[in-house]
Amino acid sequence: MKDLLEDLIALQEVEIEIFKAEDGLRELPKEVSEIESIITARKRSLDSADEEIASYEERKAPLEVELKENQALLDAADARIKRIKTNKEYLAMQREIDLAKKRKADLEEQVLTIMEKIEKKTSERERIRTSFETDKVILDEKMGKLKTLMKELEAVLAEYKGKDDRLRKIVDKSLLSKYDRIKQSKKGLAVVECFEGVCRGCHMHIQPQLFNELIRGDRLINCPACQRILYVKAEEE
Ligand SMILES: [Zn+2]
């Protein structure tokens, strides 16, 4: 019985490693996608700052065109007013100039307001970009580590799956089906050590008589409390 159990214990060890690797491979991609979403959010806030700046520029452009036209109008009026002969014409011209100057002041005010907004947004964008640059180094490094770890786990998994296949062919068939049944129902360990008469699966004491039987190793002993397959280490015997 002892030799049969040795193969089974080896199989269980391999399957625990497989379980751990699979668990890691389920969890690590979640961490990877968390980092990806942080990076995406940062990029999005940079893009939205860019868009806002562009929309200010778009509003500013026609105002600047109008300012130039307005200046040309004023320059022309200045030249013309010198050649005016009558008072009536002069007053009309002066009124035209006053209106143009008023419009100029208004336009300049609007352009200035927009330029202040652009400046504010640009420095905000710069702050976002600088902190993103610093954080990205850390995030990229984390991401690199996670991906390496995933590759390692995949390699471990491949290796242990191979070992698992080989051991499953070696382990006694009826023992294997018992093991699978218990493993399924316990969602974990199916073969456990019985140390000083205590089951390491459920921590219950087994009867001394049963423990002696276990040490003799003539037949398969299950823990009466948790049904797990019991074994004793050599030193216990
Ligand atoms: Zn037990």
Coordinates of C-alpha atoms and ligand atoms in Angstrom, one line a residue:
M1 CA 0.0 0.0 0.0
K2 CA 2.9 2.3 0.9
D3 CA 4.4 2.2 -2.6
L4 CA 1.1 2.7 -4.2
L5 CA 0.5 5.8 -2.1
E6 CA 4.0 7.2 -2.9
D7 CA 3.0 7.6 -6.5
L8 CA -0.3 9.1 -5.5
I9 CA 1.4 11.6 -3.2
A10 CA 3.8 12.6 -6.0
L11 CA 0.8 13.0 -8.3
Q12 CA -0.9 15.2 -5.8
E13 CA 2.2 17.4 -5.4
V14 CA 2.3 17.9 -9.1
E15 CA -1.4 18.7 -9.3
I16 CA -1.0 21.3 -6.5
E17 CA 1.7 23.0 -8.5
I18 CA -0.7 22.9 -11.6
F19 CA -3.4 24.4 -9.5
K20 CA -1.2 27.3 -8.3
A21 CA 0.1 28.0 -11.8
E22 CA -3.4 28.0 -13.2
D23 CA -4.6 30.3 -10.4
G24 CA -1.7 32.7 -11.1
L25 CA -2.5 32.6 -14.8
R26 CA -6.1 33.6 -14.0
E27 CA -5.2 36.4 -11.6
L28 CA -2.2 38.0 -13.4
P29 CA -4.0 39.0 -16.6
K30 CA -6.4 41.0 -14.4
E31 CA -3.5 43.0 -13.0
V32 CA -2.2 43.5 -16.6
S33 CA -5.5 44.9 -17.7
E34 CA -5.7 47.1 -14.6
I35 CA -2.4 48.7 -15.6
E36 CA -3.6 49.0 -19.2
S37 CA -6.7 50.8 -18.2
I38 CA -4.6 53.2 -16.0
I39 CA -2.5 54.0 -19.1
T40 CA -5.5 54.4 -21.3
A41 CA -7.2 56.8 -18.9
R42 CA -4.0 58.9 -18.7
K43 CA -3.8 59.0 -22.5
R44 CA -7.4 59.9 -22.7
S45 CA -7.0 62.9 -20.4
L46 CA -4.0 64.1 -22.5
D47 CA -6.1 63.7 -25.6
S48 CA -9.0 65.7 -24.1
A49 CA -6.7 68.5 -23.1
D50 CA -5.4 68.6 -26.7
E51 CA -8.9 68.7 -28.0
E52 CA -9.8 71.5 -25.7
I53 CA -6.7 73.5 -26.7
A54 CA -7.5 72.9 -30.4
S55 CA -11.1 74.1 -29.9
Y56 CA -9.8 77.4 -28.3
E57 CA -7.4 77.9 -31.2
E58 CA -10.4 77.3 -33.6
R59 CA -12.3 80.0 -31.9
K60 CA -9.4 82.4 -31.8
A61 CA -8.5 82.1 -35.5
P62 CA -11.5 84.0 -37.0
L63 CA -11.2 86.7 -34.3
E64 CA -7.6 87.3 -35.3
V65 CA -8.6 87.5 -39.0
E66 CA -11.2 90.1 -38.1
L67 CA -8.6 92.0 -36.0
K68 CA -6.3 92.2 -39.1
E69 CA -9.2 93.4 -41.3
N70 CA -10.2 95.9 -38.6
Q71 CA -6.6 97.2 -38.4
A72 CA -6.5 97.6 -42.2
L73 CA -9.8 99.5 -42.1
L74 CA -8.4 101.8 -39.4
D75 CA -5.1 102.4 -41.3
A76 CA -7.1 103.3 -44.5
A77 CA -9.4 105.6 -42.5
D78 CA -6.4 107.4 -41.0
A79 CA -5.0 108.0 -44.5
R80 CA -8.4 109.2 -45.8
I81 CA -9.2 111.5 -42.9
K82 CA -6.2 113.7 -43.8
R83 CA -7.6 114.4 -47.2
I84 CA -11.2 115.2 -46.0
K85 CA -12.4 118.8 -46.8
T86 CA -15.9 119.2 -45.2
N87 CA -16.8 119.0 -41.5
K88 CA -19.7 116.7 -42.2
E89 CA -17.5 114.2 -44.0
Y90 CA -15.0 114.5 -41.2
L91 CA -17.5 113.7 -38.5
A92 CA -18.8 110.7 -40.4
M93 CA -15.3 109.4 -40.8
Q94 CA -14.5 110.0 -37.2
R95 CA -17.6 108.0 -36.2
E96 CA -16.5 105.2 -38.4
I97 CA -13.1 105.2 -36.8
D98 CA -14.6 105.2 -33.3
L99 CA -16.7 102.2 -34.1
A100 CA -13.8 100.4 -35.6
K101 CA -11.7 101.2 -32.5
K102 CA -14.4 100.0 -30.2
R103 CA -14.7 96.7 -32.2
K104 CA -10.9 96.4 -32.1
A105 CA -10.8 96.7 -28.3
D106 CA -13.6 94.1 -28.0
L107 CA -11.8 91.7 -30.3
E108 CA -8.6 92.1 -28.4
E109 CA -10.3 91.4 -25.2
Q110 CA -11.9 88.2 -26.6
V111 CA -8.5 87.0 -28.0
L112 CA -6.8 87.7 -24.7
T113 CA -9.4 85.7 -22.8
I114 CA -9.0 82.8 -25.1
M115 CA -5.2 83.0 -24.9
E116 CA -5.3 82.9 -21.1
K117 CA -7.5 79.8 -21.3
I118 CA -5.0 78.2 -23.8
E119 CA -2.1 79.0 -21.5
K120 CA -3.9 77.5 -18.5
K121 CA -4.9 74.4 -20.3
T122 CA -1.4 74.0 -21.8
S123 CA 0.3 74.1 -18.4
E124 CA -2.3 71.7 -17.1
R125 CA -1.6 69.4 -20.0
E126 CA 2.1 69.6 -19.3
R127 CA 1.6 68.6 -15.7
I128 CA -0.5 65.6 -16.8
R129 CA 2.2 64.7 -19.3
T130 CA 5.1 65.0 -16.8
S131 CA 3.4 62.9 -14.1
F132 CA 2.3 60.3 -16.7
E133 CA 5.9 60.1 -18.0
T134 CA 7.2 59.3 -14.5
D135 CA 4.3 56.9 -13.7
K136 CA 4.7 55.2 -17.1
V137 CA 8.2 54.1 -16.3
I138 CA 6.9 52.4 -13.1
L139 CA 3.8 51.0 -14.9
D140 CA 5.8 49.6 -17.8
E141 CA 8.2 48.0 -15.4
K142 CA 5.3 46.4 -13.5
M143 CA 3.8 45.2 -16.7
G144 CA 7.1 43.7 -17.8
K145 CA 7.4 41.8 -14.6
L146 CA 3.8 40.5 -14.8
K147 CA 4.3 39.3 -18.4
T148 CA 7.6 37.6 -17.4
L149 CA 5.8 35.9 -14.5
M150 CA 3.0 34.8 -16.8
K151 CA 5.5 33.2 -19.2
E152 CA 7.2 31.5 -16.3
L153 CA 3.9 30.1 -15.0
E154 CA 3.1 28.9 -18.5
A155 CA 6.4 27.1 -18.7
V156 CA 5.8 25.6 -15.2
L157 CA 2.3 24.6 -16.2
A158 CA 3.5 22.9 -19.4
E159 CA 6.2 21.0 -17.5
Y160 CA 3.8 19.9 -14.7
K161 CA 1.1 18.9 -17.1
G162 CA 3.6 16.5 -18.7
K163 CA 4.5 15.1 -15.3
D164 CA 0.8 14.8 -14.4
D165 CA 0.1 12.8 -17.5
R166 CA 3.0 10.4 -16.8
L167 CA 2.1 9.9 -13.1
R168 CA -1.6 9.3 -13.9
K169 CA -0.5 6.4 -16.0
I170 CA 1.6 4.9 -13.2
V171 CA -0.8 5.4 -10.2
D172 CA -3.0 2.4 -9.4
K173 CA -6.3 2.8 -11.2
S174 CA -8.7 2.2 -8.3
L175 CA -6.6 4.4 -6.1
L176 CA -6.7 7.1 -8.7
S177 CA -10.4 7.1 -9.1
K178 CA -10.8 7.4 -5.2
Y179 CA -8.3 10.2 -5.2
D180 CA -10.2 12.0 -8.0
R181 CA -13.5 11.6 -6.2
I182 CA -12.1 13.0 -2.9
K183 CA -10.2 15.8 -4.6
Q184 CA -13.4 16.8 -6.3
S185 CA -15.5 16.8 -3.2
K186 CA -12.9 18.5 -1.0
K187 CA -11.8 21.0 -3.7
G188 CA -8.2 20.4 -2.6
L189 CA -6.1 17.9 -0.9
A190 CA -7.2 14.3 -1.2
V191 CA -4.2 12.5 0.3
V192 CA -3.0 13.8 3.7
E193 CA -0.4 12.9 6.3
C194 CA -1.6 11.5 9.6
F195 CA 0.8 12.9 12.1
E196 CA 0.8 11.5 15.7
G197 CA -2.7 10.2 15.0
V198 CA -4.0 13.5 13.8
C199 CA -5.4 13.9 10.3
R200 CA -3.6 16.9 8.6
G201 CA -6.7 17.4 6.5
C202 CA -9.3 18.0 9.1
H203 CA -7.2 18.0 12.3
M204 CA -9.2 15.2 13.9
H205 CA -7.7 12.4 16.0
I206 CA -8.2 9.0 14.5
Q207 CA -8.6 6.0 16.8
P208 CA -5.4 4.4 17.9
Q209 CA -6.4 1.1 16.4
L210 CA -6.9 2.6 13.0
F211 CA -3.6 4.5 13.4
N212 CA -1.8 1.3 14.0
E213 CA -3.4 -0.2 11.0
L214 CA -2.3 2.8 9.0
I215 CA 1.3 2.3 10.2
R216 CA 1.1 -1.4 9.2
G217 CA 0.1 -0.3 5.8
D218 CA -1.9 -3.4 4.8
R219 CA -4.9 -1.5 3.4
L220 CA -6.0 1.9 2.3
I221 CA -7.2 4.0 5.3
N222 CA -9.5 7.0 4.9
C223 CA -9.9 9.5 7.7
P224 CA -13.2 8.6 9.3
A225 CA -14.0 12.4 9.7
C226 CA -13.1 13.9 6.3
Q227 CA -12.7 10.8 4.2
R228 CA -9.3 11.8 2.9
I229 CA -6.7 9.1 2.1
L230 CA -4.2 8.9 5.0
Y231 CA -0.5 8.1 5.0
V232 CA 2.3 8.2 7.5
K233 CA 5.8 9.4 7.0
A234 CA 8.6 6.9 7.4
E235 CA 9.8 8.3 10.7
E236 CA 6.4 7.9 12.2
E237 CA 6.6 4.1 11.6
Ligands
ZN1 ZN -9.5 14.0 8.2

